[in-house]
Coordinates of C-alpha atoms and ligand atoms in Angstrom, one line a residue:
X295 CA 5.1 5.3 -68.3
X296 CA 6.7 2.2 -70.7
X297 CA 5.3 3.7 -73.3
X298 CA 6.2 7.2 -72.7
X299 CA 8.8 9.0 -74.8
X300 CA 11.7 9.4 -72.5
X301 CA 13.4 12.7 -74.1
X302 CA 15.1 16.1 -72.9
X303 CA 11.4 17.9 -73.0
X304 CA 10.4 15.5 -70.0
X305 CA 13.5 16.8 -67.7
X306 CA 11.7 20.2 -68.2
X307 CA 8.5 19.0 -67.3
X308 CA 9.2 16.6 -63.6
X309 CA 12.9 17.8 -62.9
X310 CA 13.2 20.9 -60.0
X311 CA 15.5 23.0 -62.6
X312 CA 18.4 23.0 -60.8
X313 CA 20.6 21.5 -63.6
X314 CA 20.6 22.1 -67.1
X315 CA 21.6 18.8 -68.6
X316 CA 22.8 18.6 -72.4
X317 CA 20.3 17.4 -74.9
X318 CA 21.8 14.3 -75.2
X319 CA 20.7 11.3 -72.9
X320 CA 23.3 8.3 -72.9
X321 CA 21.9 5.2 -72.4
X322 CA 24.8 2.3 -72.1
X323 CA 28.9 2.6 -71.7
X324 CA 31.7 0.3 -72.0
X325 CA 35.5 1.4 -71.1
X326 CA 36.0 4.9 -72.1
X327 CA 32.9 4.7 -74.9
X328 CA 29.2 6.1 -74.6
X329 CA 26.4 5.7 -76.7
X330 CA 23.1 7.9 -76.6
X331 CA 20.0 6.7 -77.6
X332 CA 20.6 7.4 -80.8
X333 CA 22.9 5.0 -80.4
X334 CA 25.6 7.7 -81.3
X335 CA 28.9 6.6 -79.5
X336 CA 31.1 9.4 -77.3
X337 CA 34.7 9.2 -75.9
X338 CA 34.4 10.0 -72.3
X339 CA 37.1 12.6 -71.0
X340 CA 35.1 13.3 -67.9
X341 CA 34.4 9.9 -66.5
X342 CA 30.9 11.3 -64.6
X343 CA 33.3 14.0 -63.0
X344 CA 36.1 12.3 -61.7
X345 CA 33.7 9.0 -60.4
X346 CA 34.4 6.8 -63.1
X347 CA 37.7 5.9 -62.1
X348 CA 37.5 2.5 -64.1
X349 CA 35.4 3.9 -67.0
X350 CA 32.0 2.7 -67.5
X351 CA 30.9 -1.3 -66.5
X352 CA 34.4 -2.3 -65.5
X353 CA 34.2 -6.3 -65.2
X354 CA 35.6 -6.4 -61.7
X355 CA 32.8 -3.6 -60.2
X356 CA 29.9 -5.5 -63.1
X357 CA 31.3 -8.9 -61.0
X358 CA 31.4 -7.5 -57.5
X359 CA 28.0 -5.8 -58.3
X360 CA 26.1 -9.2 -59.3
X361 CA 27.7 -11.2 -56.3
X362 CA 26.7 -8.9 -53.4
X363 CA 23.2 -8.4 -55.2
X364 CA 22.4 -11.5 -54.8
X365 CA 23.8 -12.2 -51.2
X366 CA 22.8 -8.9 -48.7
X367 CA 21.9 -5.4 -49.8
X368 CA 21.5 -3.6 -46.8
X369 CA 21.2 -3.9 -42.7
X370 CA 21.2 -0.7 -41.1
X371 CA 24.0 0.7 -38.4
X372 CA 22.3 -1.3 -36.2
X373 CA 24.7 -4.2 -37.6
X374 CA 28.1 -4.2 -39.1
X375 CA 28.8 -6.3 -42.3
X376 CA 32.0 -7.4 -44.0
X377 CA 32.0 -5.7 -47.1
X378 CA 32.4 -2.1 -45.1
X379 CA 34.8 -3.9 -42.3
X380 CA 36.8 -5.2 -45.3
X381 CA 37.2 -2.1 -47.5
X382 CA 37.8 0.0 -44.1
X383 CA 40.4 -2.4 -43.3
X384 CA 41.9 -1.6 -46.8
X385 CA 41.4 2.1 -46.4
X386 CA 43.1 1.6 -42.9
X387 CA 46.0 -0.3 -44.3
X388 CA 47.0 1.9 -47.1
X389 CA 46.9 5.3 -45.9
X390 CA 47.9 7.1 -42.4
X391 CA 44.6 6.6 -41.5
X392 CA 43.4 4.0 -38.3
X393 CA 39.1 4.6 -38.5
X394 CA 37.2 5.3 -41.0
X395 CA 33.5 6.8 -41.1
X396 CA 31.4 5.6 -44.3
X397 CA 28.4 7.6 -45.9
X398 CA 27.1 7.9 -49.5
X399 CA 28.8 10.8 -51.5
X400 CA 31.7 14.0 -51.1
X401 CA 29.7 16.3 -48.7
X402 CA 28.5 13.9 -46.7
X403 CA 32.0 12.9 -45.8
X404 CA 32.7 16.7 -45.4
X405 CA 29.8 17.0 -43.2
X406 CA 31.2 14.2 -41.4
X407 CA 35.0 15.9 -41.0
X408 CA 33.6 19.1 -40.1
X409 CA 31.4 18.3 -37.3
X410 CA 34.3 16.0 -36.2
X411 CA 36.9 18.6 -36.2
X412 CA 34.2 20.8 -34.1
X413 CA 33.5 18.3 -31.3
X414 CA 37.5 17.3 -31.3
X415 CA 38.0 20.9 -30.8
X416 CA 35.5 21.6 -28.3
X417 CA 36.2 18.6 -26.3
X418 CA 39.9 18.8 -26.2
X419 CA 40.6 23.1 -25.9
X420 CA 37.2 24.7 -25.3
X421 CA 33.9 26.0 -26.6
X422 CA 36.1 28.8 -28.3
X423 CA 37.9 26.9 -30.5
X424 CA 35.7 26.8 -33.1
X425 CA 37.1 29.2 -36.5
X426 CA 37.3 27.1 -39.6
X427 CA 39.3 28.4 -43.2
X428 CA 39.4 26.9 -45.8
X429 CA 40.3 28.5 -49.5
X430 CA 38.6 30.3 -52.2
X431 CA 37.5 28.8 -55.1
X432 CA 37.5 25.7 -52.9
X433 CA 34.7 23.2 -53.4
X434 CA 33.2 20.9 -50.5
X435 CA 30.2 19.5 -51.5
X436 CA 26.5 21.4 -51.0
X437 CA 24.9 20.4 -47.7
X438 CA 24.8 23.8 -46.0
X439 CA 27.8 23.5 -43.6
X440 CA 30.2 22.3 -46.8
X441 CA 28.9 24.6 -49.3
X442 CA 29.3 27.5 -46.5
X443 CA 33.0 26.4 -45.7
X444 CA 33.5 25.5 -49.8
X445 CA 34.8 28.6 -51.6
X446 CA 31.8 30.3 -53.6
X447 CA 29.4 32.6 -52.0
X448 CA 27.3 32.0 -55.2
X449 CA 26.8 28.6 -53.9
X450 CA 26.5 29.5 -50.4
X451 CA 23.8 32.8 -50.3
X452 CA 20.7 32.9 -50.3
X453 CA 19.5 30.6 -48.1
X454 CA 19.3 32.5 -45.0
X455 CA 22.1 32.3 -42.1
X456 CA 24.6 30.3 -42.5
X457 CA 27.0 28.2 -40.1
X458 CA 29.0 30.6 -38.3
X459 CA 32.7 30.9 -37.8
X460 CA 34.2 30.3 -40.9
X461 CA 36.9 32.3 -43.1
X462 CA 38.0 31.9 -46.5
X463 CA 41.3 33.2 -47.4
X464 CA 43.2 32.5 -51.2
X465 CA 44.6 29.2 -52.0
X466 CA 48.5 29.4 -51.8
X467 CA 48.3 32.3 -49.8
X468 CA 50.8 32.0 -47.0
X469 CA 50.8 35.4 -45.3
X470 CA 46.9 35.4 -45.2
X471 CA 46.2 32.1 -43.7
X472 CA 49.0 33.5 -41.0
X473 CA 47.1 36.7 -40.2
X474 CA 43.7 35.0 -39.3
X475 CA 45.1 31.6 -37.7
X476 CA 45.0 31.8 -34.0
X477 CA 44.6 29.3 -31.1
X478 CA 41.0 29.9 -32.0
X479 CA 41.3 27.8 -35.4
X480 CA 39.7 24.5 -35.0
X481 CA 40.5 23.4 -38.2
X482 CA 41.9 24.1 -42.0
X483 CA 40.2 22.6 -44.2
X484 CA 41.8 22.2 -48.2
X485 CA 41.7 20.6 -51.2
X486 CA 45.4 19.0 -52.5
X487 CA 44.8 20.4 -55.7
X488 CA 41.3 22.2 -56.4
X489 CA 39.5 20.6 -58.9
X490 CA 36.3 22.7 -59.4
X491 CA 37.8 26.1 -58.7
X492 CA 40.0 25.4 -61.8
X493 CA 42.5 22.8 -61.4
X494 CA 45.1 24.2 -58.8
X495 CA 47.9 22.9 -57.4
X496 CA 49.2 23.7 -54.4
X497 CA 52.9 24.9 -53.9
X498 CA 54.5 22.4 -52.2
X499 CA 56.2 24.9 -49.6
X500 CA 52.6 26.2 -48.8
X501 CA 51.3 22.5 -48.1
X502 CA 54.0 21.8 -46.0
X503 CA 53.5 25.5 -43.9
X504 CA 49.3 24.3 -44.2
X505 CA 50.8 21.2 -42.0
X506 CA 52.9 23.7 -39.8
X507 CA 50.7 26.2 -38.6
X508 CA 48.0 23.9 -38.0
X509 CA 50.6 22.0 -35.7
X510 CA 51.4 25.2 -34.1
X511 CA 47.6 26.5 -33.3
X512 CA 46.1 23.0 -32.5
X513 CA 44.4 23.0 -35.5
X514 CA 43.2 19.9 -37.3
X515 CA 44.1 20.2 -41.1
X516 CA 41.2 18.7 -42.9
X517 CA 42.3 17.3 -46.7
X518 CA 39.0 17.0 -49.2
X519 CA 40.7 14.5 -51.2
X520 CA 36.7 13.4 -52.9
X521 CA 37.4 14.6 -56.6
X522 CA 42.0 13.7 -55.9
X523 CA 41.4 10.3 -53.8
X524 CA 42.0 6.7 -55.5
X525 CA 44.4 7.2 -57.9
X526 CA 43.3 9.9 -59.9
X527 CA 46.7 12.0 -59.6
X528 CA 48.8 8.9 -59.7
X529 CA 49.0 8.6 -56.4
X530 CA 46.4 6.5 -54.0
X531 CA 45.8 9.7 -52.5
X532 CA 47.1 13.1 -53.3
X533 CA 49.0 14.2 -50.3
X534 CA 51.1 10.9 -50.2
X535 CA 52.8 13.1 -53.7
X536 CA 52.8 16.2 -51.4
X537 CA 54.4 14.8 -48.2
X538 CA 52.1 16.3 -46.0
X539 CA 49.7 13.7 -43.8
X540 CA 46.7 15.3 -42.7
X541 CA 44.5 14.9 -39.9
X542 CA 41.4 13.9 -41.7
X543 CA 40.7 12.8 -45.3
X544 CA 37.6 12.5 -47.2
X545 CA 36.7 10.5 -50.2
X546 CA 33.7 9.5 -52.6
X547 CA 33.8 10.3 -56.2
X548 CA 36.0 7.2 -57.4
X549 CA 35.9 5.8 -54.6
X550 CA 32.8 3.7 -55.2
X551 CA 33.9 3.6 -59.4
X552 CA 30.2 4.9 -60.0
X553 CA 28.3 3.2 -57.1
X554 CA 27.6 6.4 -54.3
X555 CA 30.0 5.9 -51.4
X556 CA 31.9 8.4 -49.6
X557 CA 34.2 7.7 -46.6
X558 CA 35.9 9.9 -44.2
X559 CA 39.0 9.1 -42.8
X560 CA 41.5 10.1 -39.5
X561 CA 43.6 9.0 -36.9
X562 CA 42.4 7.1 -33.2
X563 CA 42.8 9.8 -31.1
X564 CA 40.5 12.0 -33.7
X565 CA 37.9 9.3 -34.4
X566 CA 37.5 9.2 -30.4
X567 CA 35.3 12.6 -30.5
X568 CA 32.5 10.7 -32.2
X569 CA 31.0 9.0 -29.8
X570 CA 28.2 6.6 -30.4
X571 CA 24.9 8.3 -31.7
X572 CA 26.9 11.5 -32.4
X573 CA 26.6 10.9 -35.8
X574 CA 25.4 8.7 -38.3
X575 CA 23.7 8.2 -41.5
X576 CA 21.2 5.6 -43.0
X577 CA 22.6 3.8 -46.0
X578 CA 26.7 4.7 -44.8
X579 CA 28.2 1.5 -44.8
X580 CA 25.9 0.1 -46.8
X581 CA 27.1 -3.8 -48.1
X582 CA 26.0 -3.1 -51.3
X583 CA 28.2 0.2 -51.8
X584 CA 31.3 -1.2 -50.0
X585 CA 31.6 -4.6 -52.1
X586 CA 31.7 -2.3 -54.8
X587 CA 34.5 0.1 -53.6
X588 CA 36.1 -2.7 -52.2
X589 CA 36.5 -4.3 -55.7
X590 CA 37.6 -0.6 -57.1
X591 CA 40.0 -0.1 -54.8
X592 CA 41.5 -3.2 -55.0
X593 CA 42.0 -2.5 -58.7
X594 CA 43.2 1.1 -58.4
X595 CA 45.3 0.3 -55.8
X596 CA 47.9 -1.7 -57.5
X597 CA 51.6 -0.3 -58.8
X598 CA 50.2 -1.2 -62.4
X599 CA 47.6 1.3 -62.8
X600 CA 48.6 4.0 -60.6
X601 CA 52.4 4.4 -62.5
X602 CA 49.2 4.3 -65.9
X603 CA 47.9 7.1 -64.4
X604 CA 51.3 9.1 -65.0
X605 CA 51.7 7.1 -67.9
X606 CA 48.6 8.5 -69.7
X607 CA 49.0 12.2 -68.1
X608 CA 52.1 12.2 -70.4
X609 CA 49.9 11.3 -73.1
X610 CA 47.1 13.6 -72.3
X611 CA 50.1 16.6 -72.5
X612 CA 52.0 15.6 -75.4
X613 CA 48.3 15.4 -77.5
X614 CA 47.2 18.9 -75.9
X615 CA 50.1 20.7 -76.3
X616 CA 50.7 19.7 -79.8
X617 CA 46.8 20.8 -80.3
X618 CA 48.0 24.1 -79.0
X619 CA 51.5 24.7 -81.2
X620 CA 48.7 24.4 -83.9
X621 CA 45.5 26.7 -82.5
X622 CA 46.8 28.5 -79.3
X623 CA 44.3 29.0 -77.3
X624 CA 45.7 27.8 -73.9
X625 CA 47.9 29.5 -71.4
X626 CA 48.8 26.4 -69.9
X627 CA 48.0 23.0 -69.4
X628 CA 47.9 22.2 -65.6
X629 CA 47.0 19.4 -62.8
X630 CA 48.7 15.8 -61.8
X631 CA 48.2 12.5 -62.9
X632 CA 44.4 12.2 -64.9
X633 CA 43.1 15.6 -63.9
X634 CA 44.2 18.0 -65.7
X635 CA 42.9 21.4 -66.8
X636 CA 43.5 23.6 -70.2
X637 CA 43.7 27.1 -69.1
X638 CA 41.9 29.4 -71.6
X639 CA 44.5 32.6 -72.6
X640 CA 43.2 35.7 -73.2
X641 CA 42.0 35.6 -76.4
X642 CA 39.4 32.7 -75.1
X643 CA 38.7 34.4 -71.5
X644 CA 34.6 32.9 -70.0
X645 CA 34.4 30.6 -73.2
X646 CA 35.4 27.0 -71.8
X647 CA 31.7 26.3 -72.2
X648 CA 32.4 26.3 -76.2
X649 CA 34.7 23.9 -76.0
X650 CA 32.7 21.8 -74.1
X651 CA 29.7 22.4 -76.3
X652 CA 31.9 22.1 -79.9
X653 CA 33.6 18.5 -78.1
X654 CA 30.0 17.3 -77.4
X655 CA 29.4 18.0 -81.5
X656 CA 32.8 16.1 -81.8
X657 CA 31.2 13.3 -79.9
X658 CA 33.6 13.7 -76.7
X659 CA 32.2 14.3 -73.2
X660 CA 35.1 16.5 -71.4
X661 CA 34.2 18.9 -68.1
X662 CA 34.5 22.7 -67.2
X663 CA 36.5 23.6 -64.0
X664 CA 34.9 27.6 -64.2
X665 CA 34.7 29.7 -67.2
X666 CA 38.1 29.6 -68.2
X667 CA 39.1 25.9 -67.7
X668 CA 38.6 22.8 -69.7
X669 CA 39.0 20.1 -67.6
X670 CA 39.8 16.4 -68.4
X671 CA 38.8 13.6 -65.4
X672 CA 39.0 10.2 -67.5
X673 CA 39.3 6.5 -66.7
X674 CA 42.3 6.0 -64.7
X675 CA 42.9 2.8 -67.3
X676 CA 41.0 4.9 -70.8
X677 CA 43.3 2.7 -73.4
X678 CA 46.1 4.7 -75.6
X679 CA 43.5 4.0 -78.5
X680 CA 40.8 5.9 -76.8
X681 CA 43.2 8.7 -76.0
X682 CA 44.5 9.0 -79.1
X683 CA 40.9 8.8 -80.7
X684 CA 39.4 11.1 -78.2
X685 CA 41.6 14.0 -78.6
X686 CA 42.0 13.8 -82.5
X687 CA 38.2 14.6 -81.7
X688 CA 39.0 17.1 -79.0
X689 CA 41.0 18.8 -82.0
X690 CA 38.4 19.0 -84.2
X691 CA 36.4 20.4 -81.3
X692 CA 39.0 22.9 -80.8
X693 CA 39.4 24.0 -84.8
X694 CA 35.6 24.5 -84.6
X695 CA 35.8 27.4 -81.7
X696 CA 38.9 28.8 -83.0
X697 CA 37.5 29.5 -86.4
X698 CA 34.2 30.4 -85.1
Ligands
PLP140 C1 32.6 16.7 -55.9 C2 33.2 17.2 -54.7 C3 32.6 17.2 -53.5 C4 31.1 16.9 -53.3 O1 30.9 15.5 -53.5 P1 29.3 15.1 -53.7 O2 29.5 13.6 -53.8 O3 28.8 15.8 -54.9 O4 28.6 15.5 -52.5 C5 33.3 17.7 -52.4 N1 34.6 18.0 -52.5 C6 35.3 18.0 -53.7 C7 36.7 18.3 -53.7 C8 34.6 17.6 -54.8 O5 35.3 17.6 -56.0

């Protein structure tokens, strides 16, 4: 195997094909910077979608990293450790939150929320209450109760029956969320701005109904904060911008700045429905995974960095729009703090893809958010030298689809 070529031909060969990954394979990364084996060096706008929250080998998650690697990698359940009491006290301490739940990525937090919200439900108004909506377009994660409940019946069929009782109705849809909430509705569950279903924001009138109705029907509302949480929309977590507290929050993505950790969030009285052995997983919790996050969050979390984020946003729109006086190709640019989408008008319509493709050329990793959304997730601290670098490069990128 040392001796093997390691290239794009073997993914072909020993991967299940359920990704196509880009003919590049990048090797190292420093900051906002990538270099493939080639040693070709990138600017990364799409910071592992949304993970990299400190950009790549930040010295205080390299540090954290070394030091619990050589003192306690993992127990089981069976004991508690103080990496995962200490970054739950943080979690505790900075949001509305007063337990927290840890696992290892997005939908496993989801999976956590939803089965919570269930046996809440059950336990406190009846085997009936059961109905959960959440939003098309929305994204949850791919275990088969999030991926049912996310958005996308592409994702979702396919795989014989699914989870039952769930509705989808459209993001920032009042009147339809009104029509199919009952006393039935166990829980709404939402994003605070969808990320993969093309950067949306939510009207701040409609979160704040969201909060209402769920108030009025006994409904838990369930906020997917995995690709908004730690910092990435300048706030530690999106709906403390949105003045709505929900009942139960999930994160991963930046939380763990790279290292898989997700975490699920709510209040006592909530938390009280998982009893022990309802639920549980191997590696949650894990010390390894929570020194890590701890040191993240303790760097994201600080008045410095999160008033960047905005800082950079402004920087991000003043570079994209001035790319557009010059090419127009974008309806709008859209999103909060460091995720933020170009919108594709109608002259581009299905052809984010191209831009993606032509930026790679350009050496600059960016994202797709659908097939009409170019979407930028970078290090919540990328320097205004890497900015500045990355979308001279992004115009090049965009030169090259507009004249063909
Ligand atoms: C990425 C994402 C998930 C899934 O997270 P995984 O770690 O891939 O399981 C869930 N919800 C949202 C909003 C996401 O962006």
């Amino acid at each position: 195997m040392s001796d093997m070529a390691v290239t794009r031909e073997v993914f072909d060969q020993v991967m299940v094909p359920n990704y196509s990954p880009a003919d590049v394979i990048p090797v190292r990364g420093q900051g906002a910077r990538v270099w493939d084996q080639q040693n070709r060096e990138y600017i990364d706008f799409a910071g592992g979608i949304a993970v990299n929250c400190l950009g790549h080998c930040h010295p205080a998650l390299v540090g954290a990293l070394k030091e619990q690697g050589e003192k306690l990698w993992h127990l089981s359940n069976v004991m508690t450790n103080e990496p995962a009491l200490r970054l739950a006290k943080k979690l505790v301490d900075a949001t509305f939150a007063d337990k927290v739940y840890f696992c290892n990525s997005g939908a496993e937090a989801n999976e956590a929320a939803l089965k919570l919200a269930r046996r809440y439900a059950i336990e406190h108004f009846g085997a009936e209450k059961t109905q959960i909506i959440a939003f098309n377009q929305g994204f949850h994660g791919r275990t088969f109760f999030t991926v049912t409940v996310g958005g996308q019946a592409a994702y979702s069929d396919g795989f014989g029956p699914k989870p039952a009782d769930i509705d989808h109705v459209n993001y920032n849809d009042l009147d339809a969320l009104k029509a199919i909430m009952s006393d039935r509705t166990c829980a709404v569950v939402m994003e605070p701005l969808q990320g993969e279903g093309g950067i949306i924001s939510p009207d701040p009138a409609f979160a704040k109904a969201v909060r209402e109705l769920c108030d009025q029907h006994n409904a838990l509302l369930v906020y997917d904060e995995v690709q908004t949480g730690v910092g990435r929309t300048g706030e530690l977590y999106a709906y403390m911008g949105l003045d709505v507290v929900p009942d139960i929050l999930t994160s991963a993505k930046a939380l763990g700045g790279g290292f898989p950790i997700g975490a699920m969030l709510t209040t006592d009285k909530i938390a009280a429905s998982l009893k022990v052995g309802t639920h549980g997983s191997t590696y949650g919790g894990n010390p390894l995974a929570c020194a890590v996050a701890e040191a993240a969050f303790d760097t994201v979390n600080t008045a410095a960095v999160l008033q960047g984020v905005k800082e950079r946003e402004s920087w991000y729109r003043e570079g994209l729009e001035a790319i557009n006086a010059k090419y127009h190709c974008f309806e709008q640019v859209r999103g909060k703090g460091l995720l933020l989408g170009c919108v594709l008008n109608e002259q581009y319509q299905g052809r984010a893809r191209d831009f993606l493709l032509a930026s790679m050329e350009e050496q600059l990793m960016v994202l797709v958010a659908g097939a009409n959304v170019v979407r930028f997730a970078p290090s919540l601290v990328i320097t205004k030298e890497e900015v500045v670098e990355g979308l001279a490069r992004f115009e090049r990128a965009v030169a090259r689809v507009v004249n063909g």
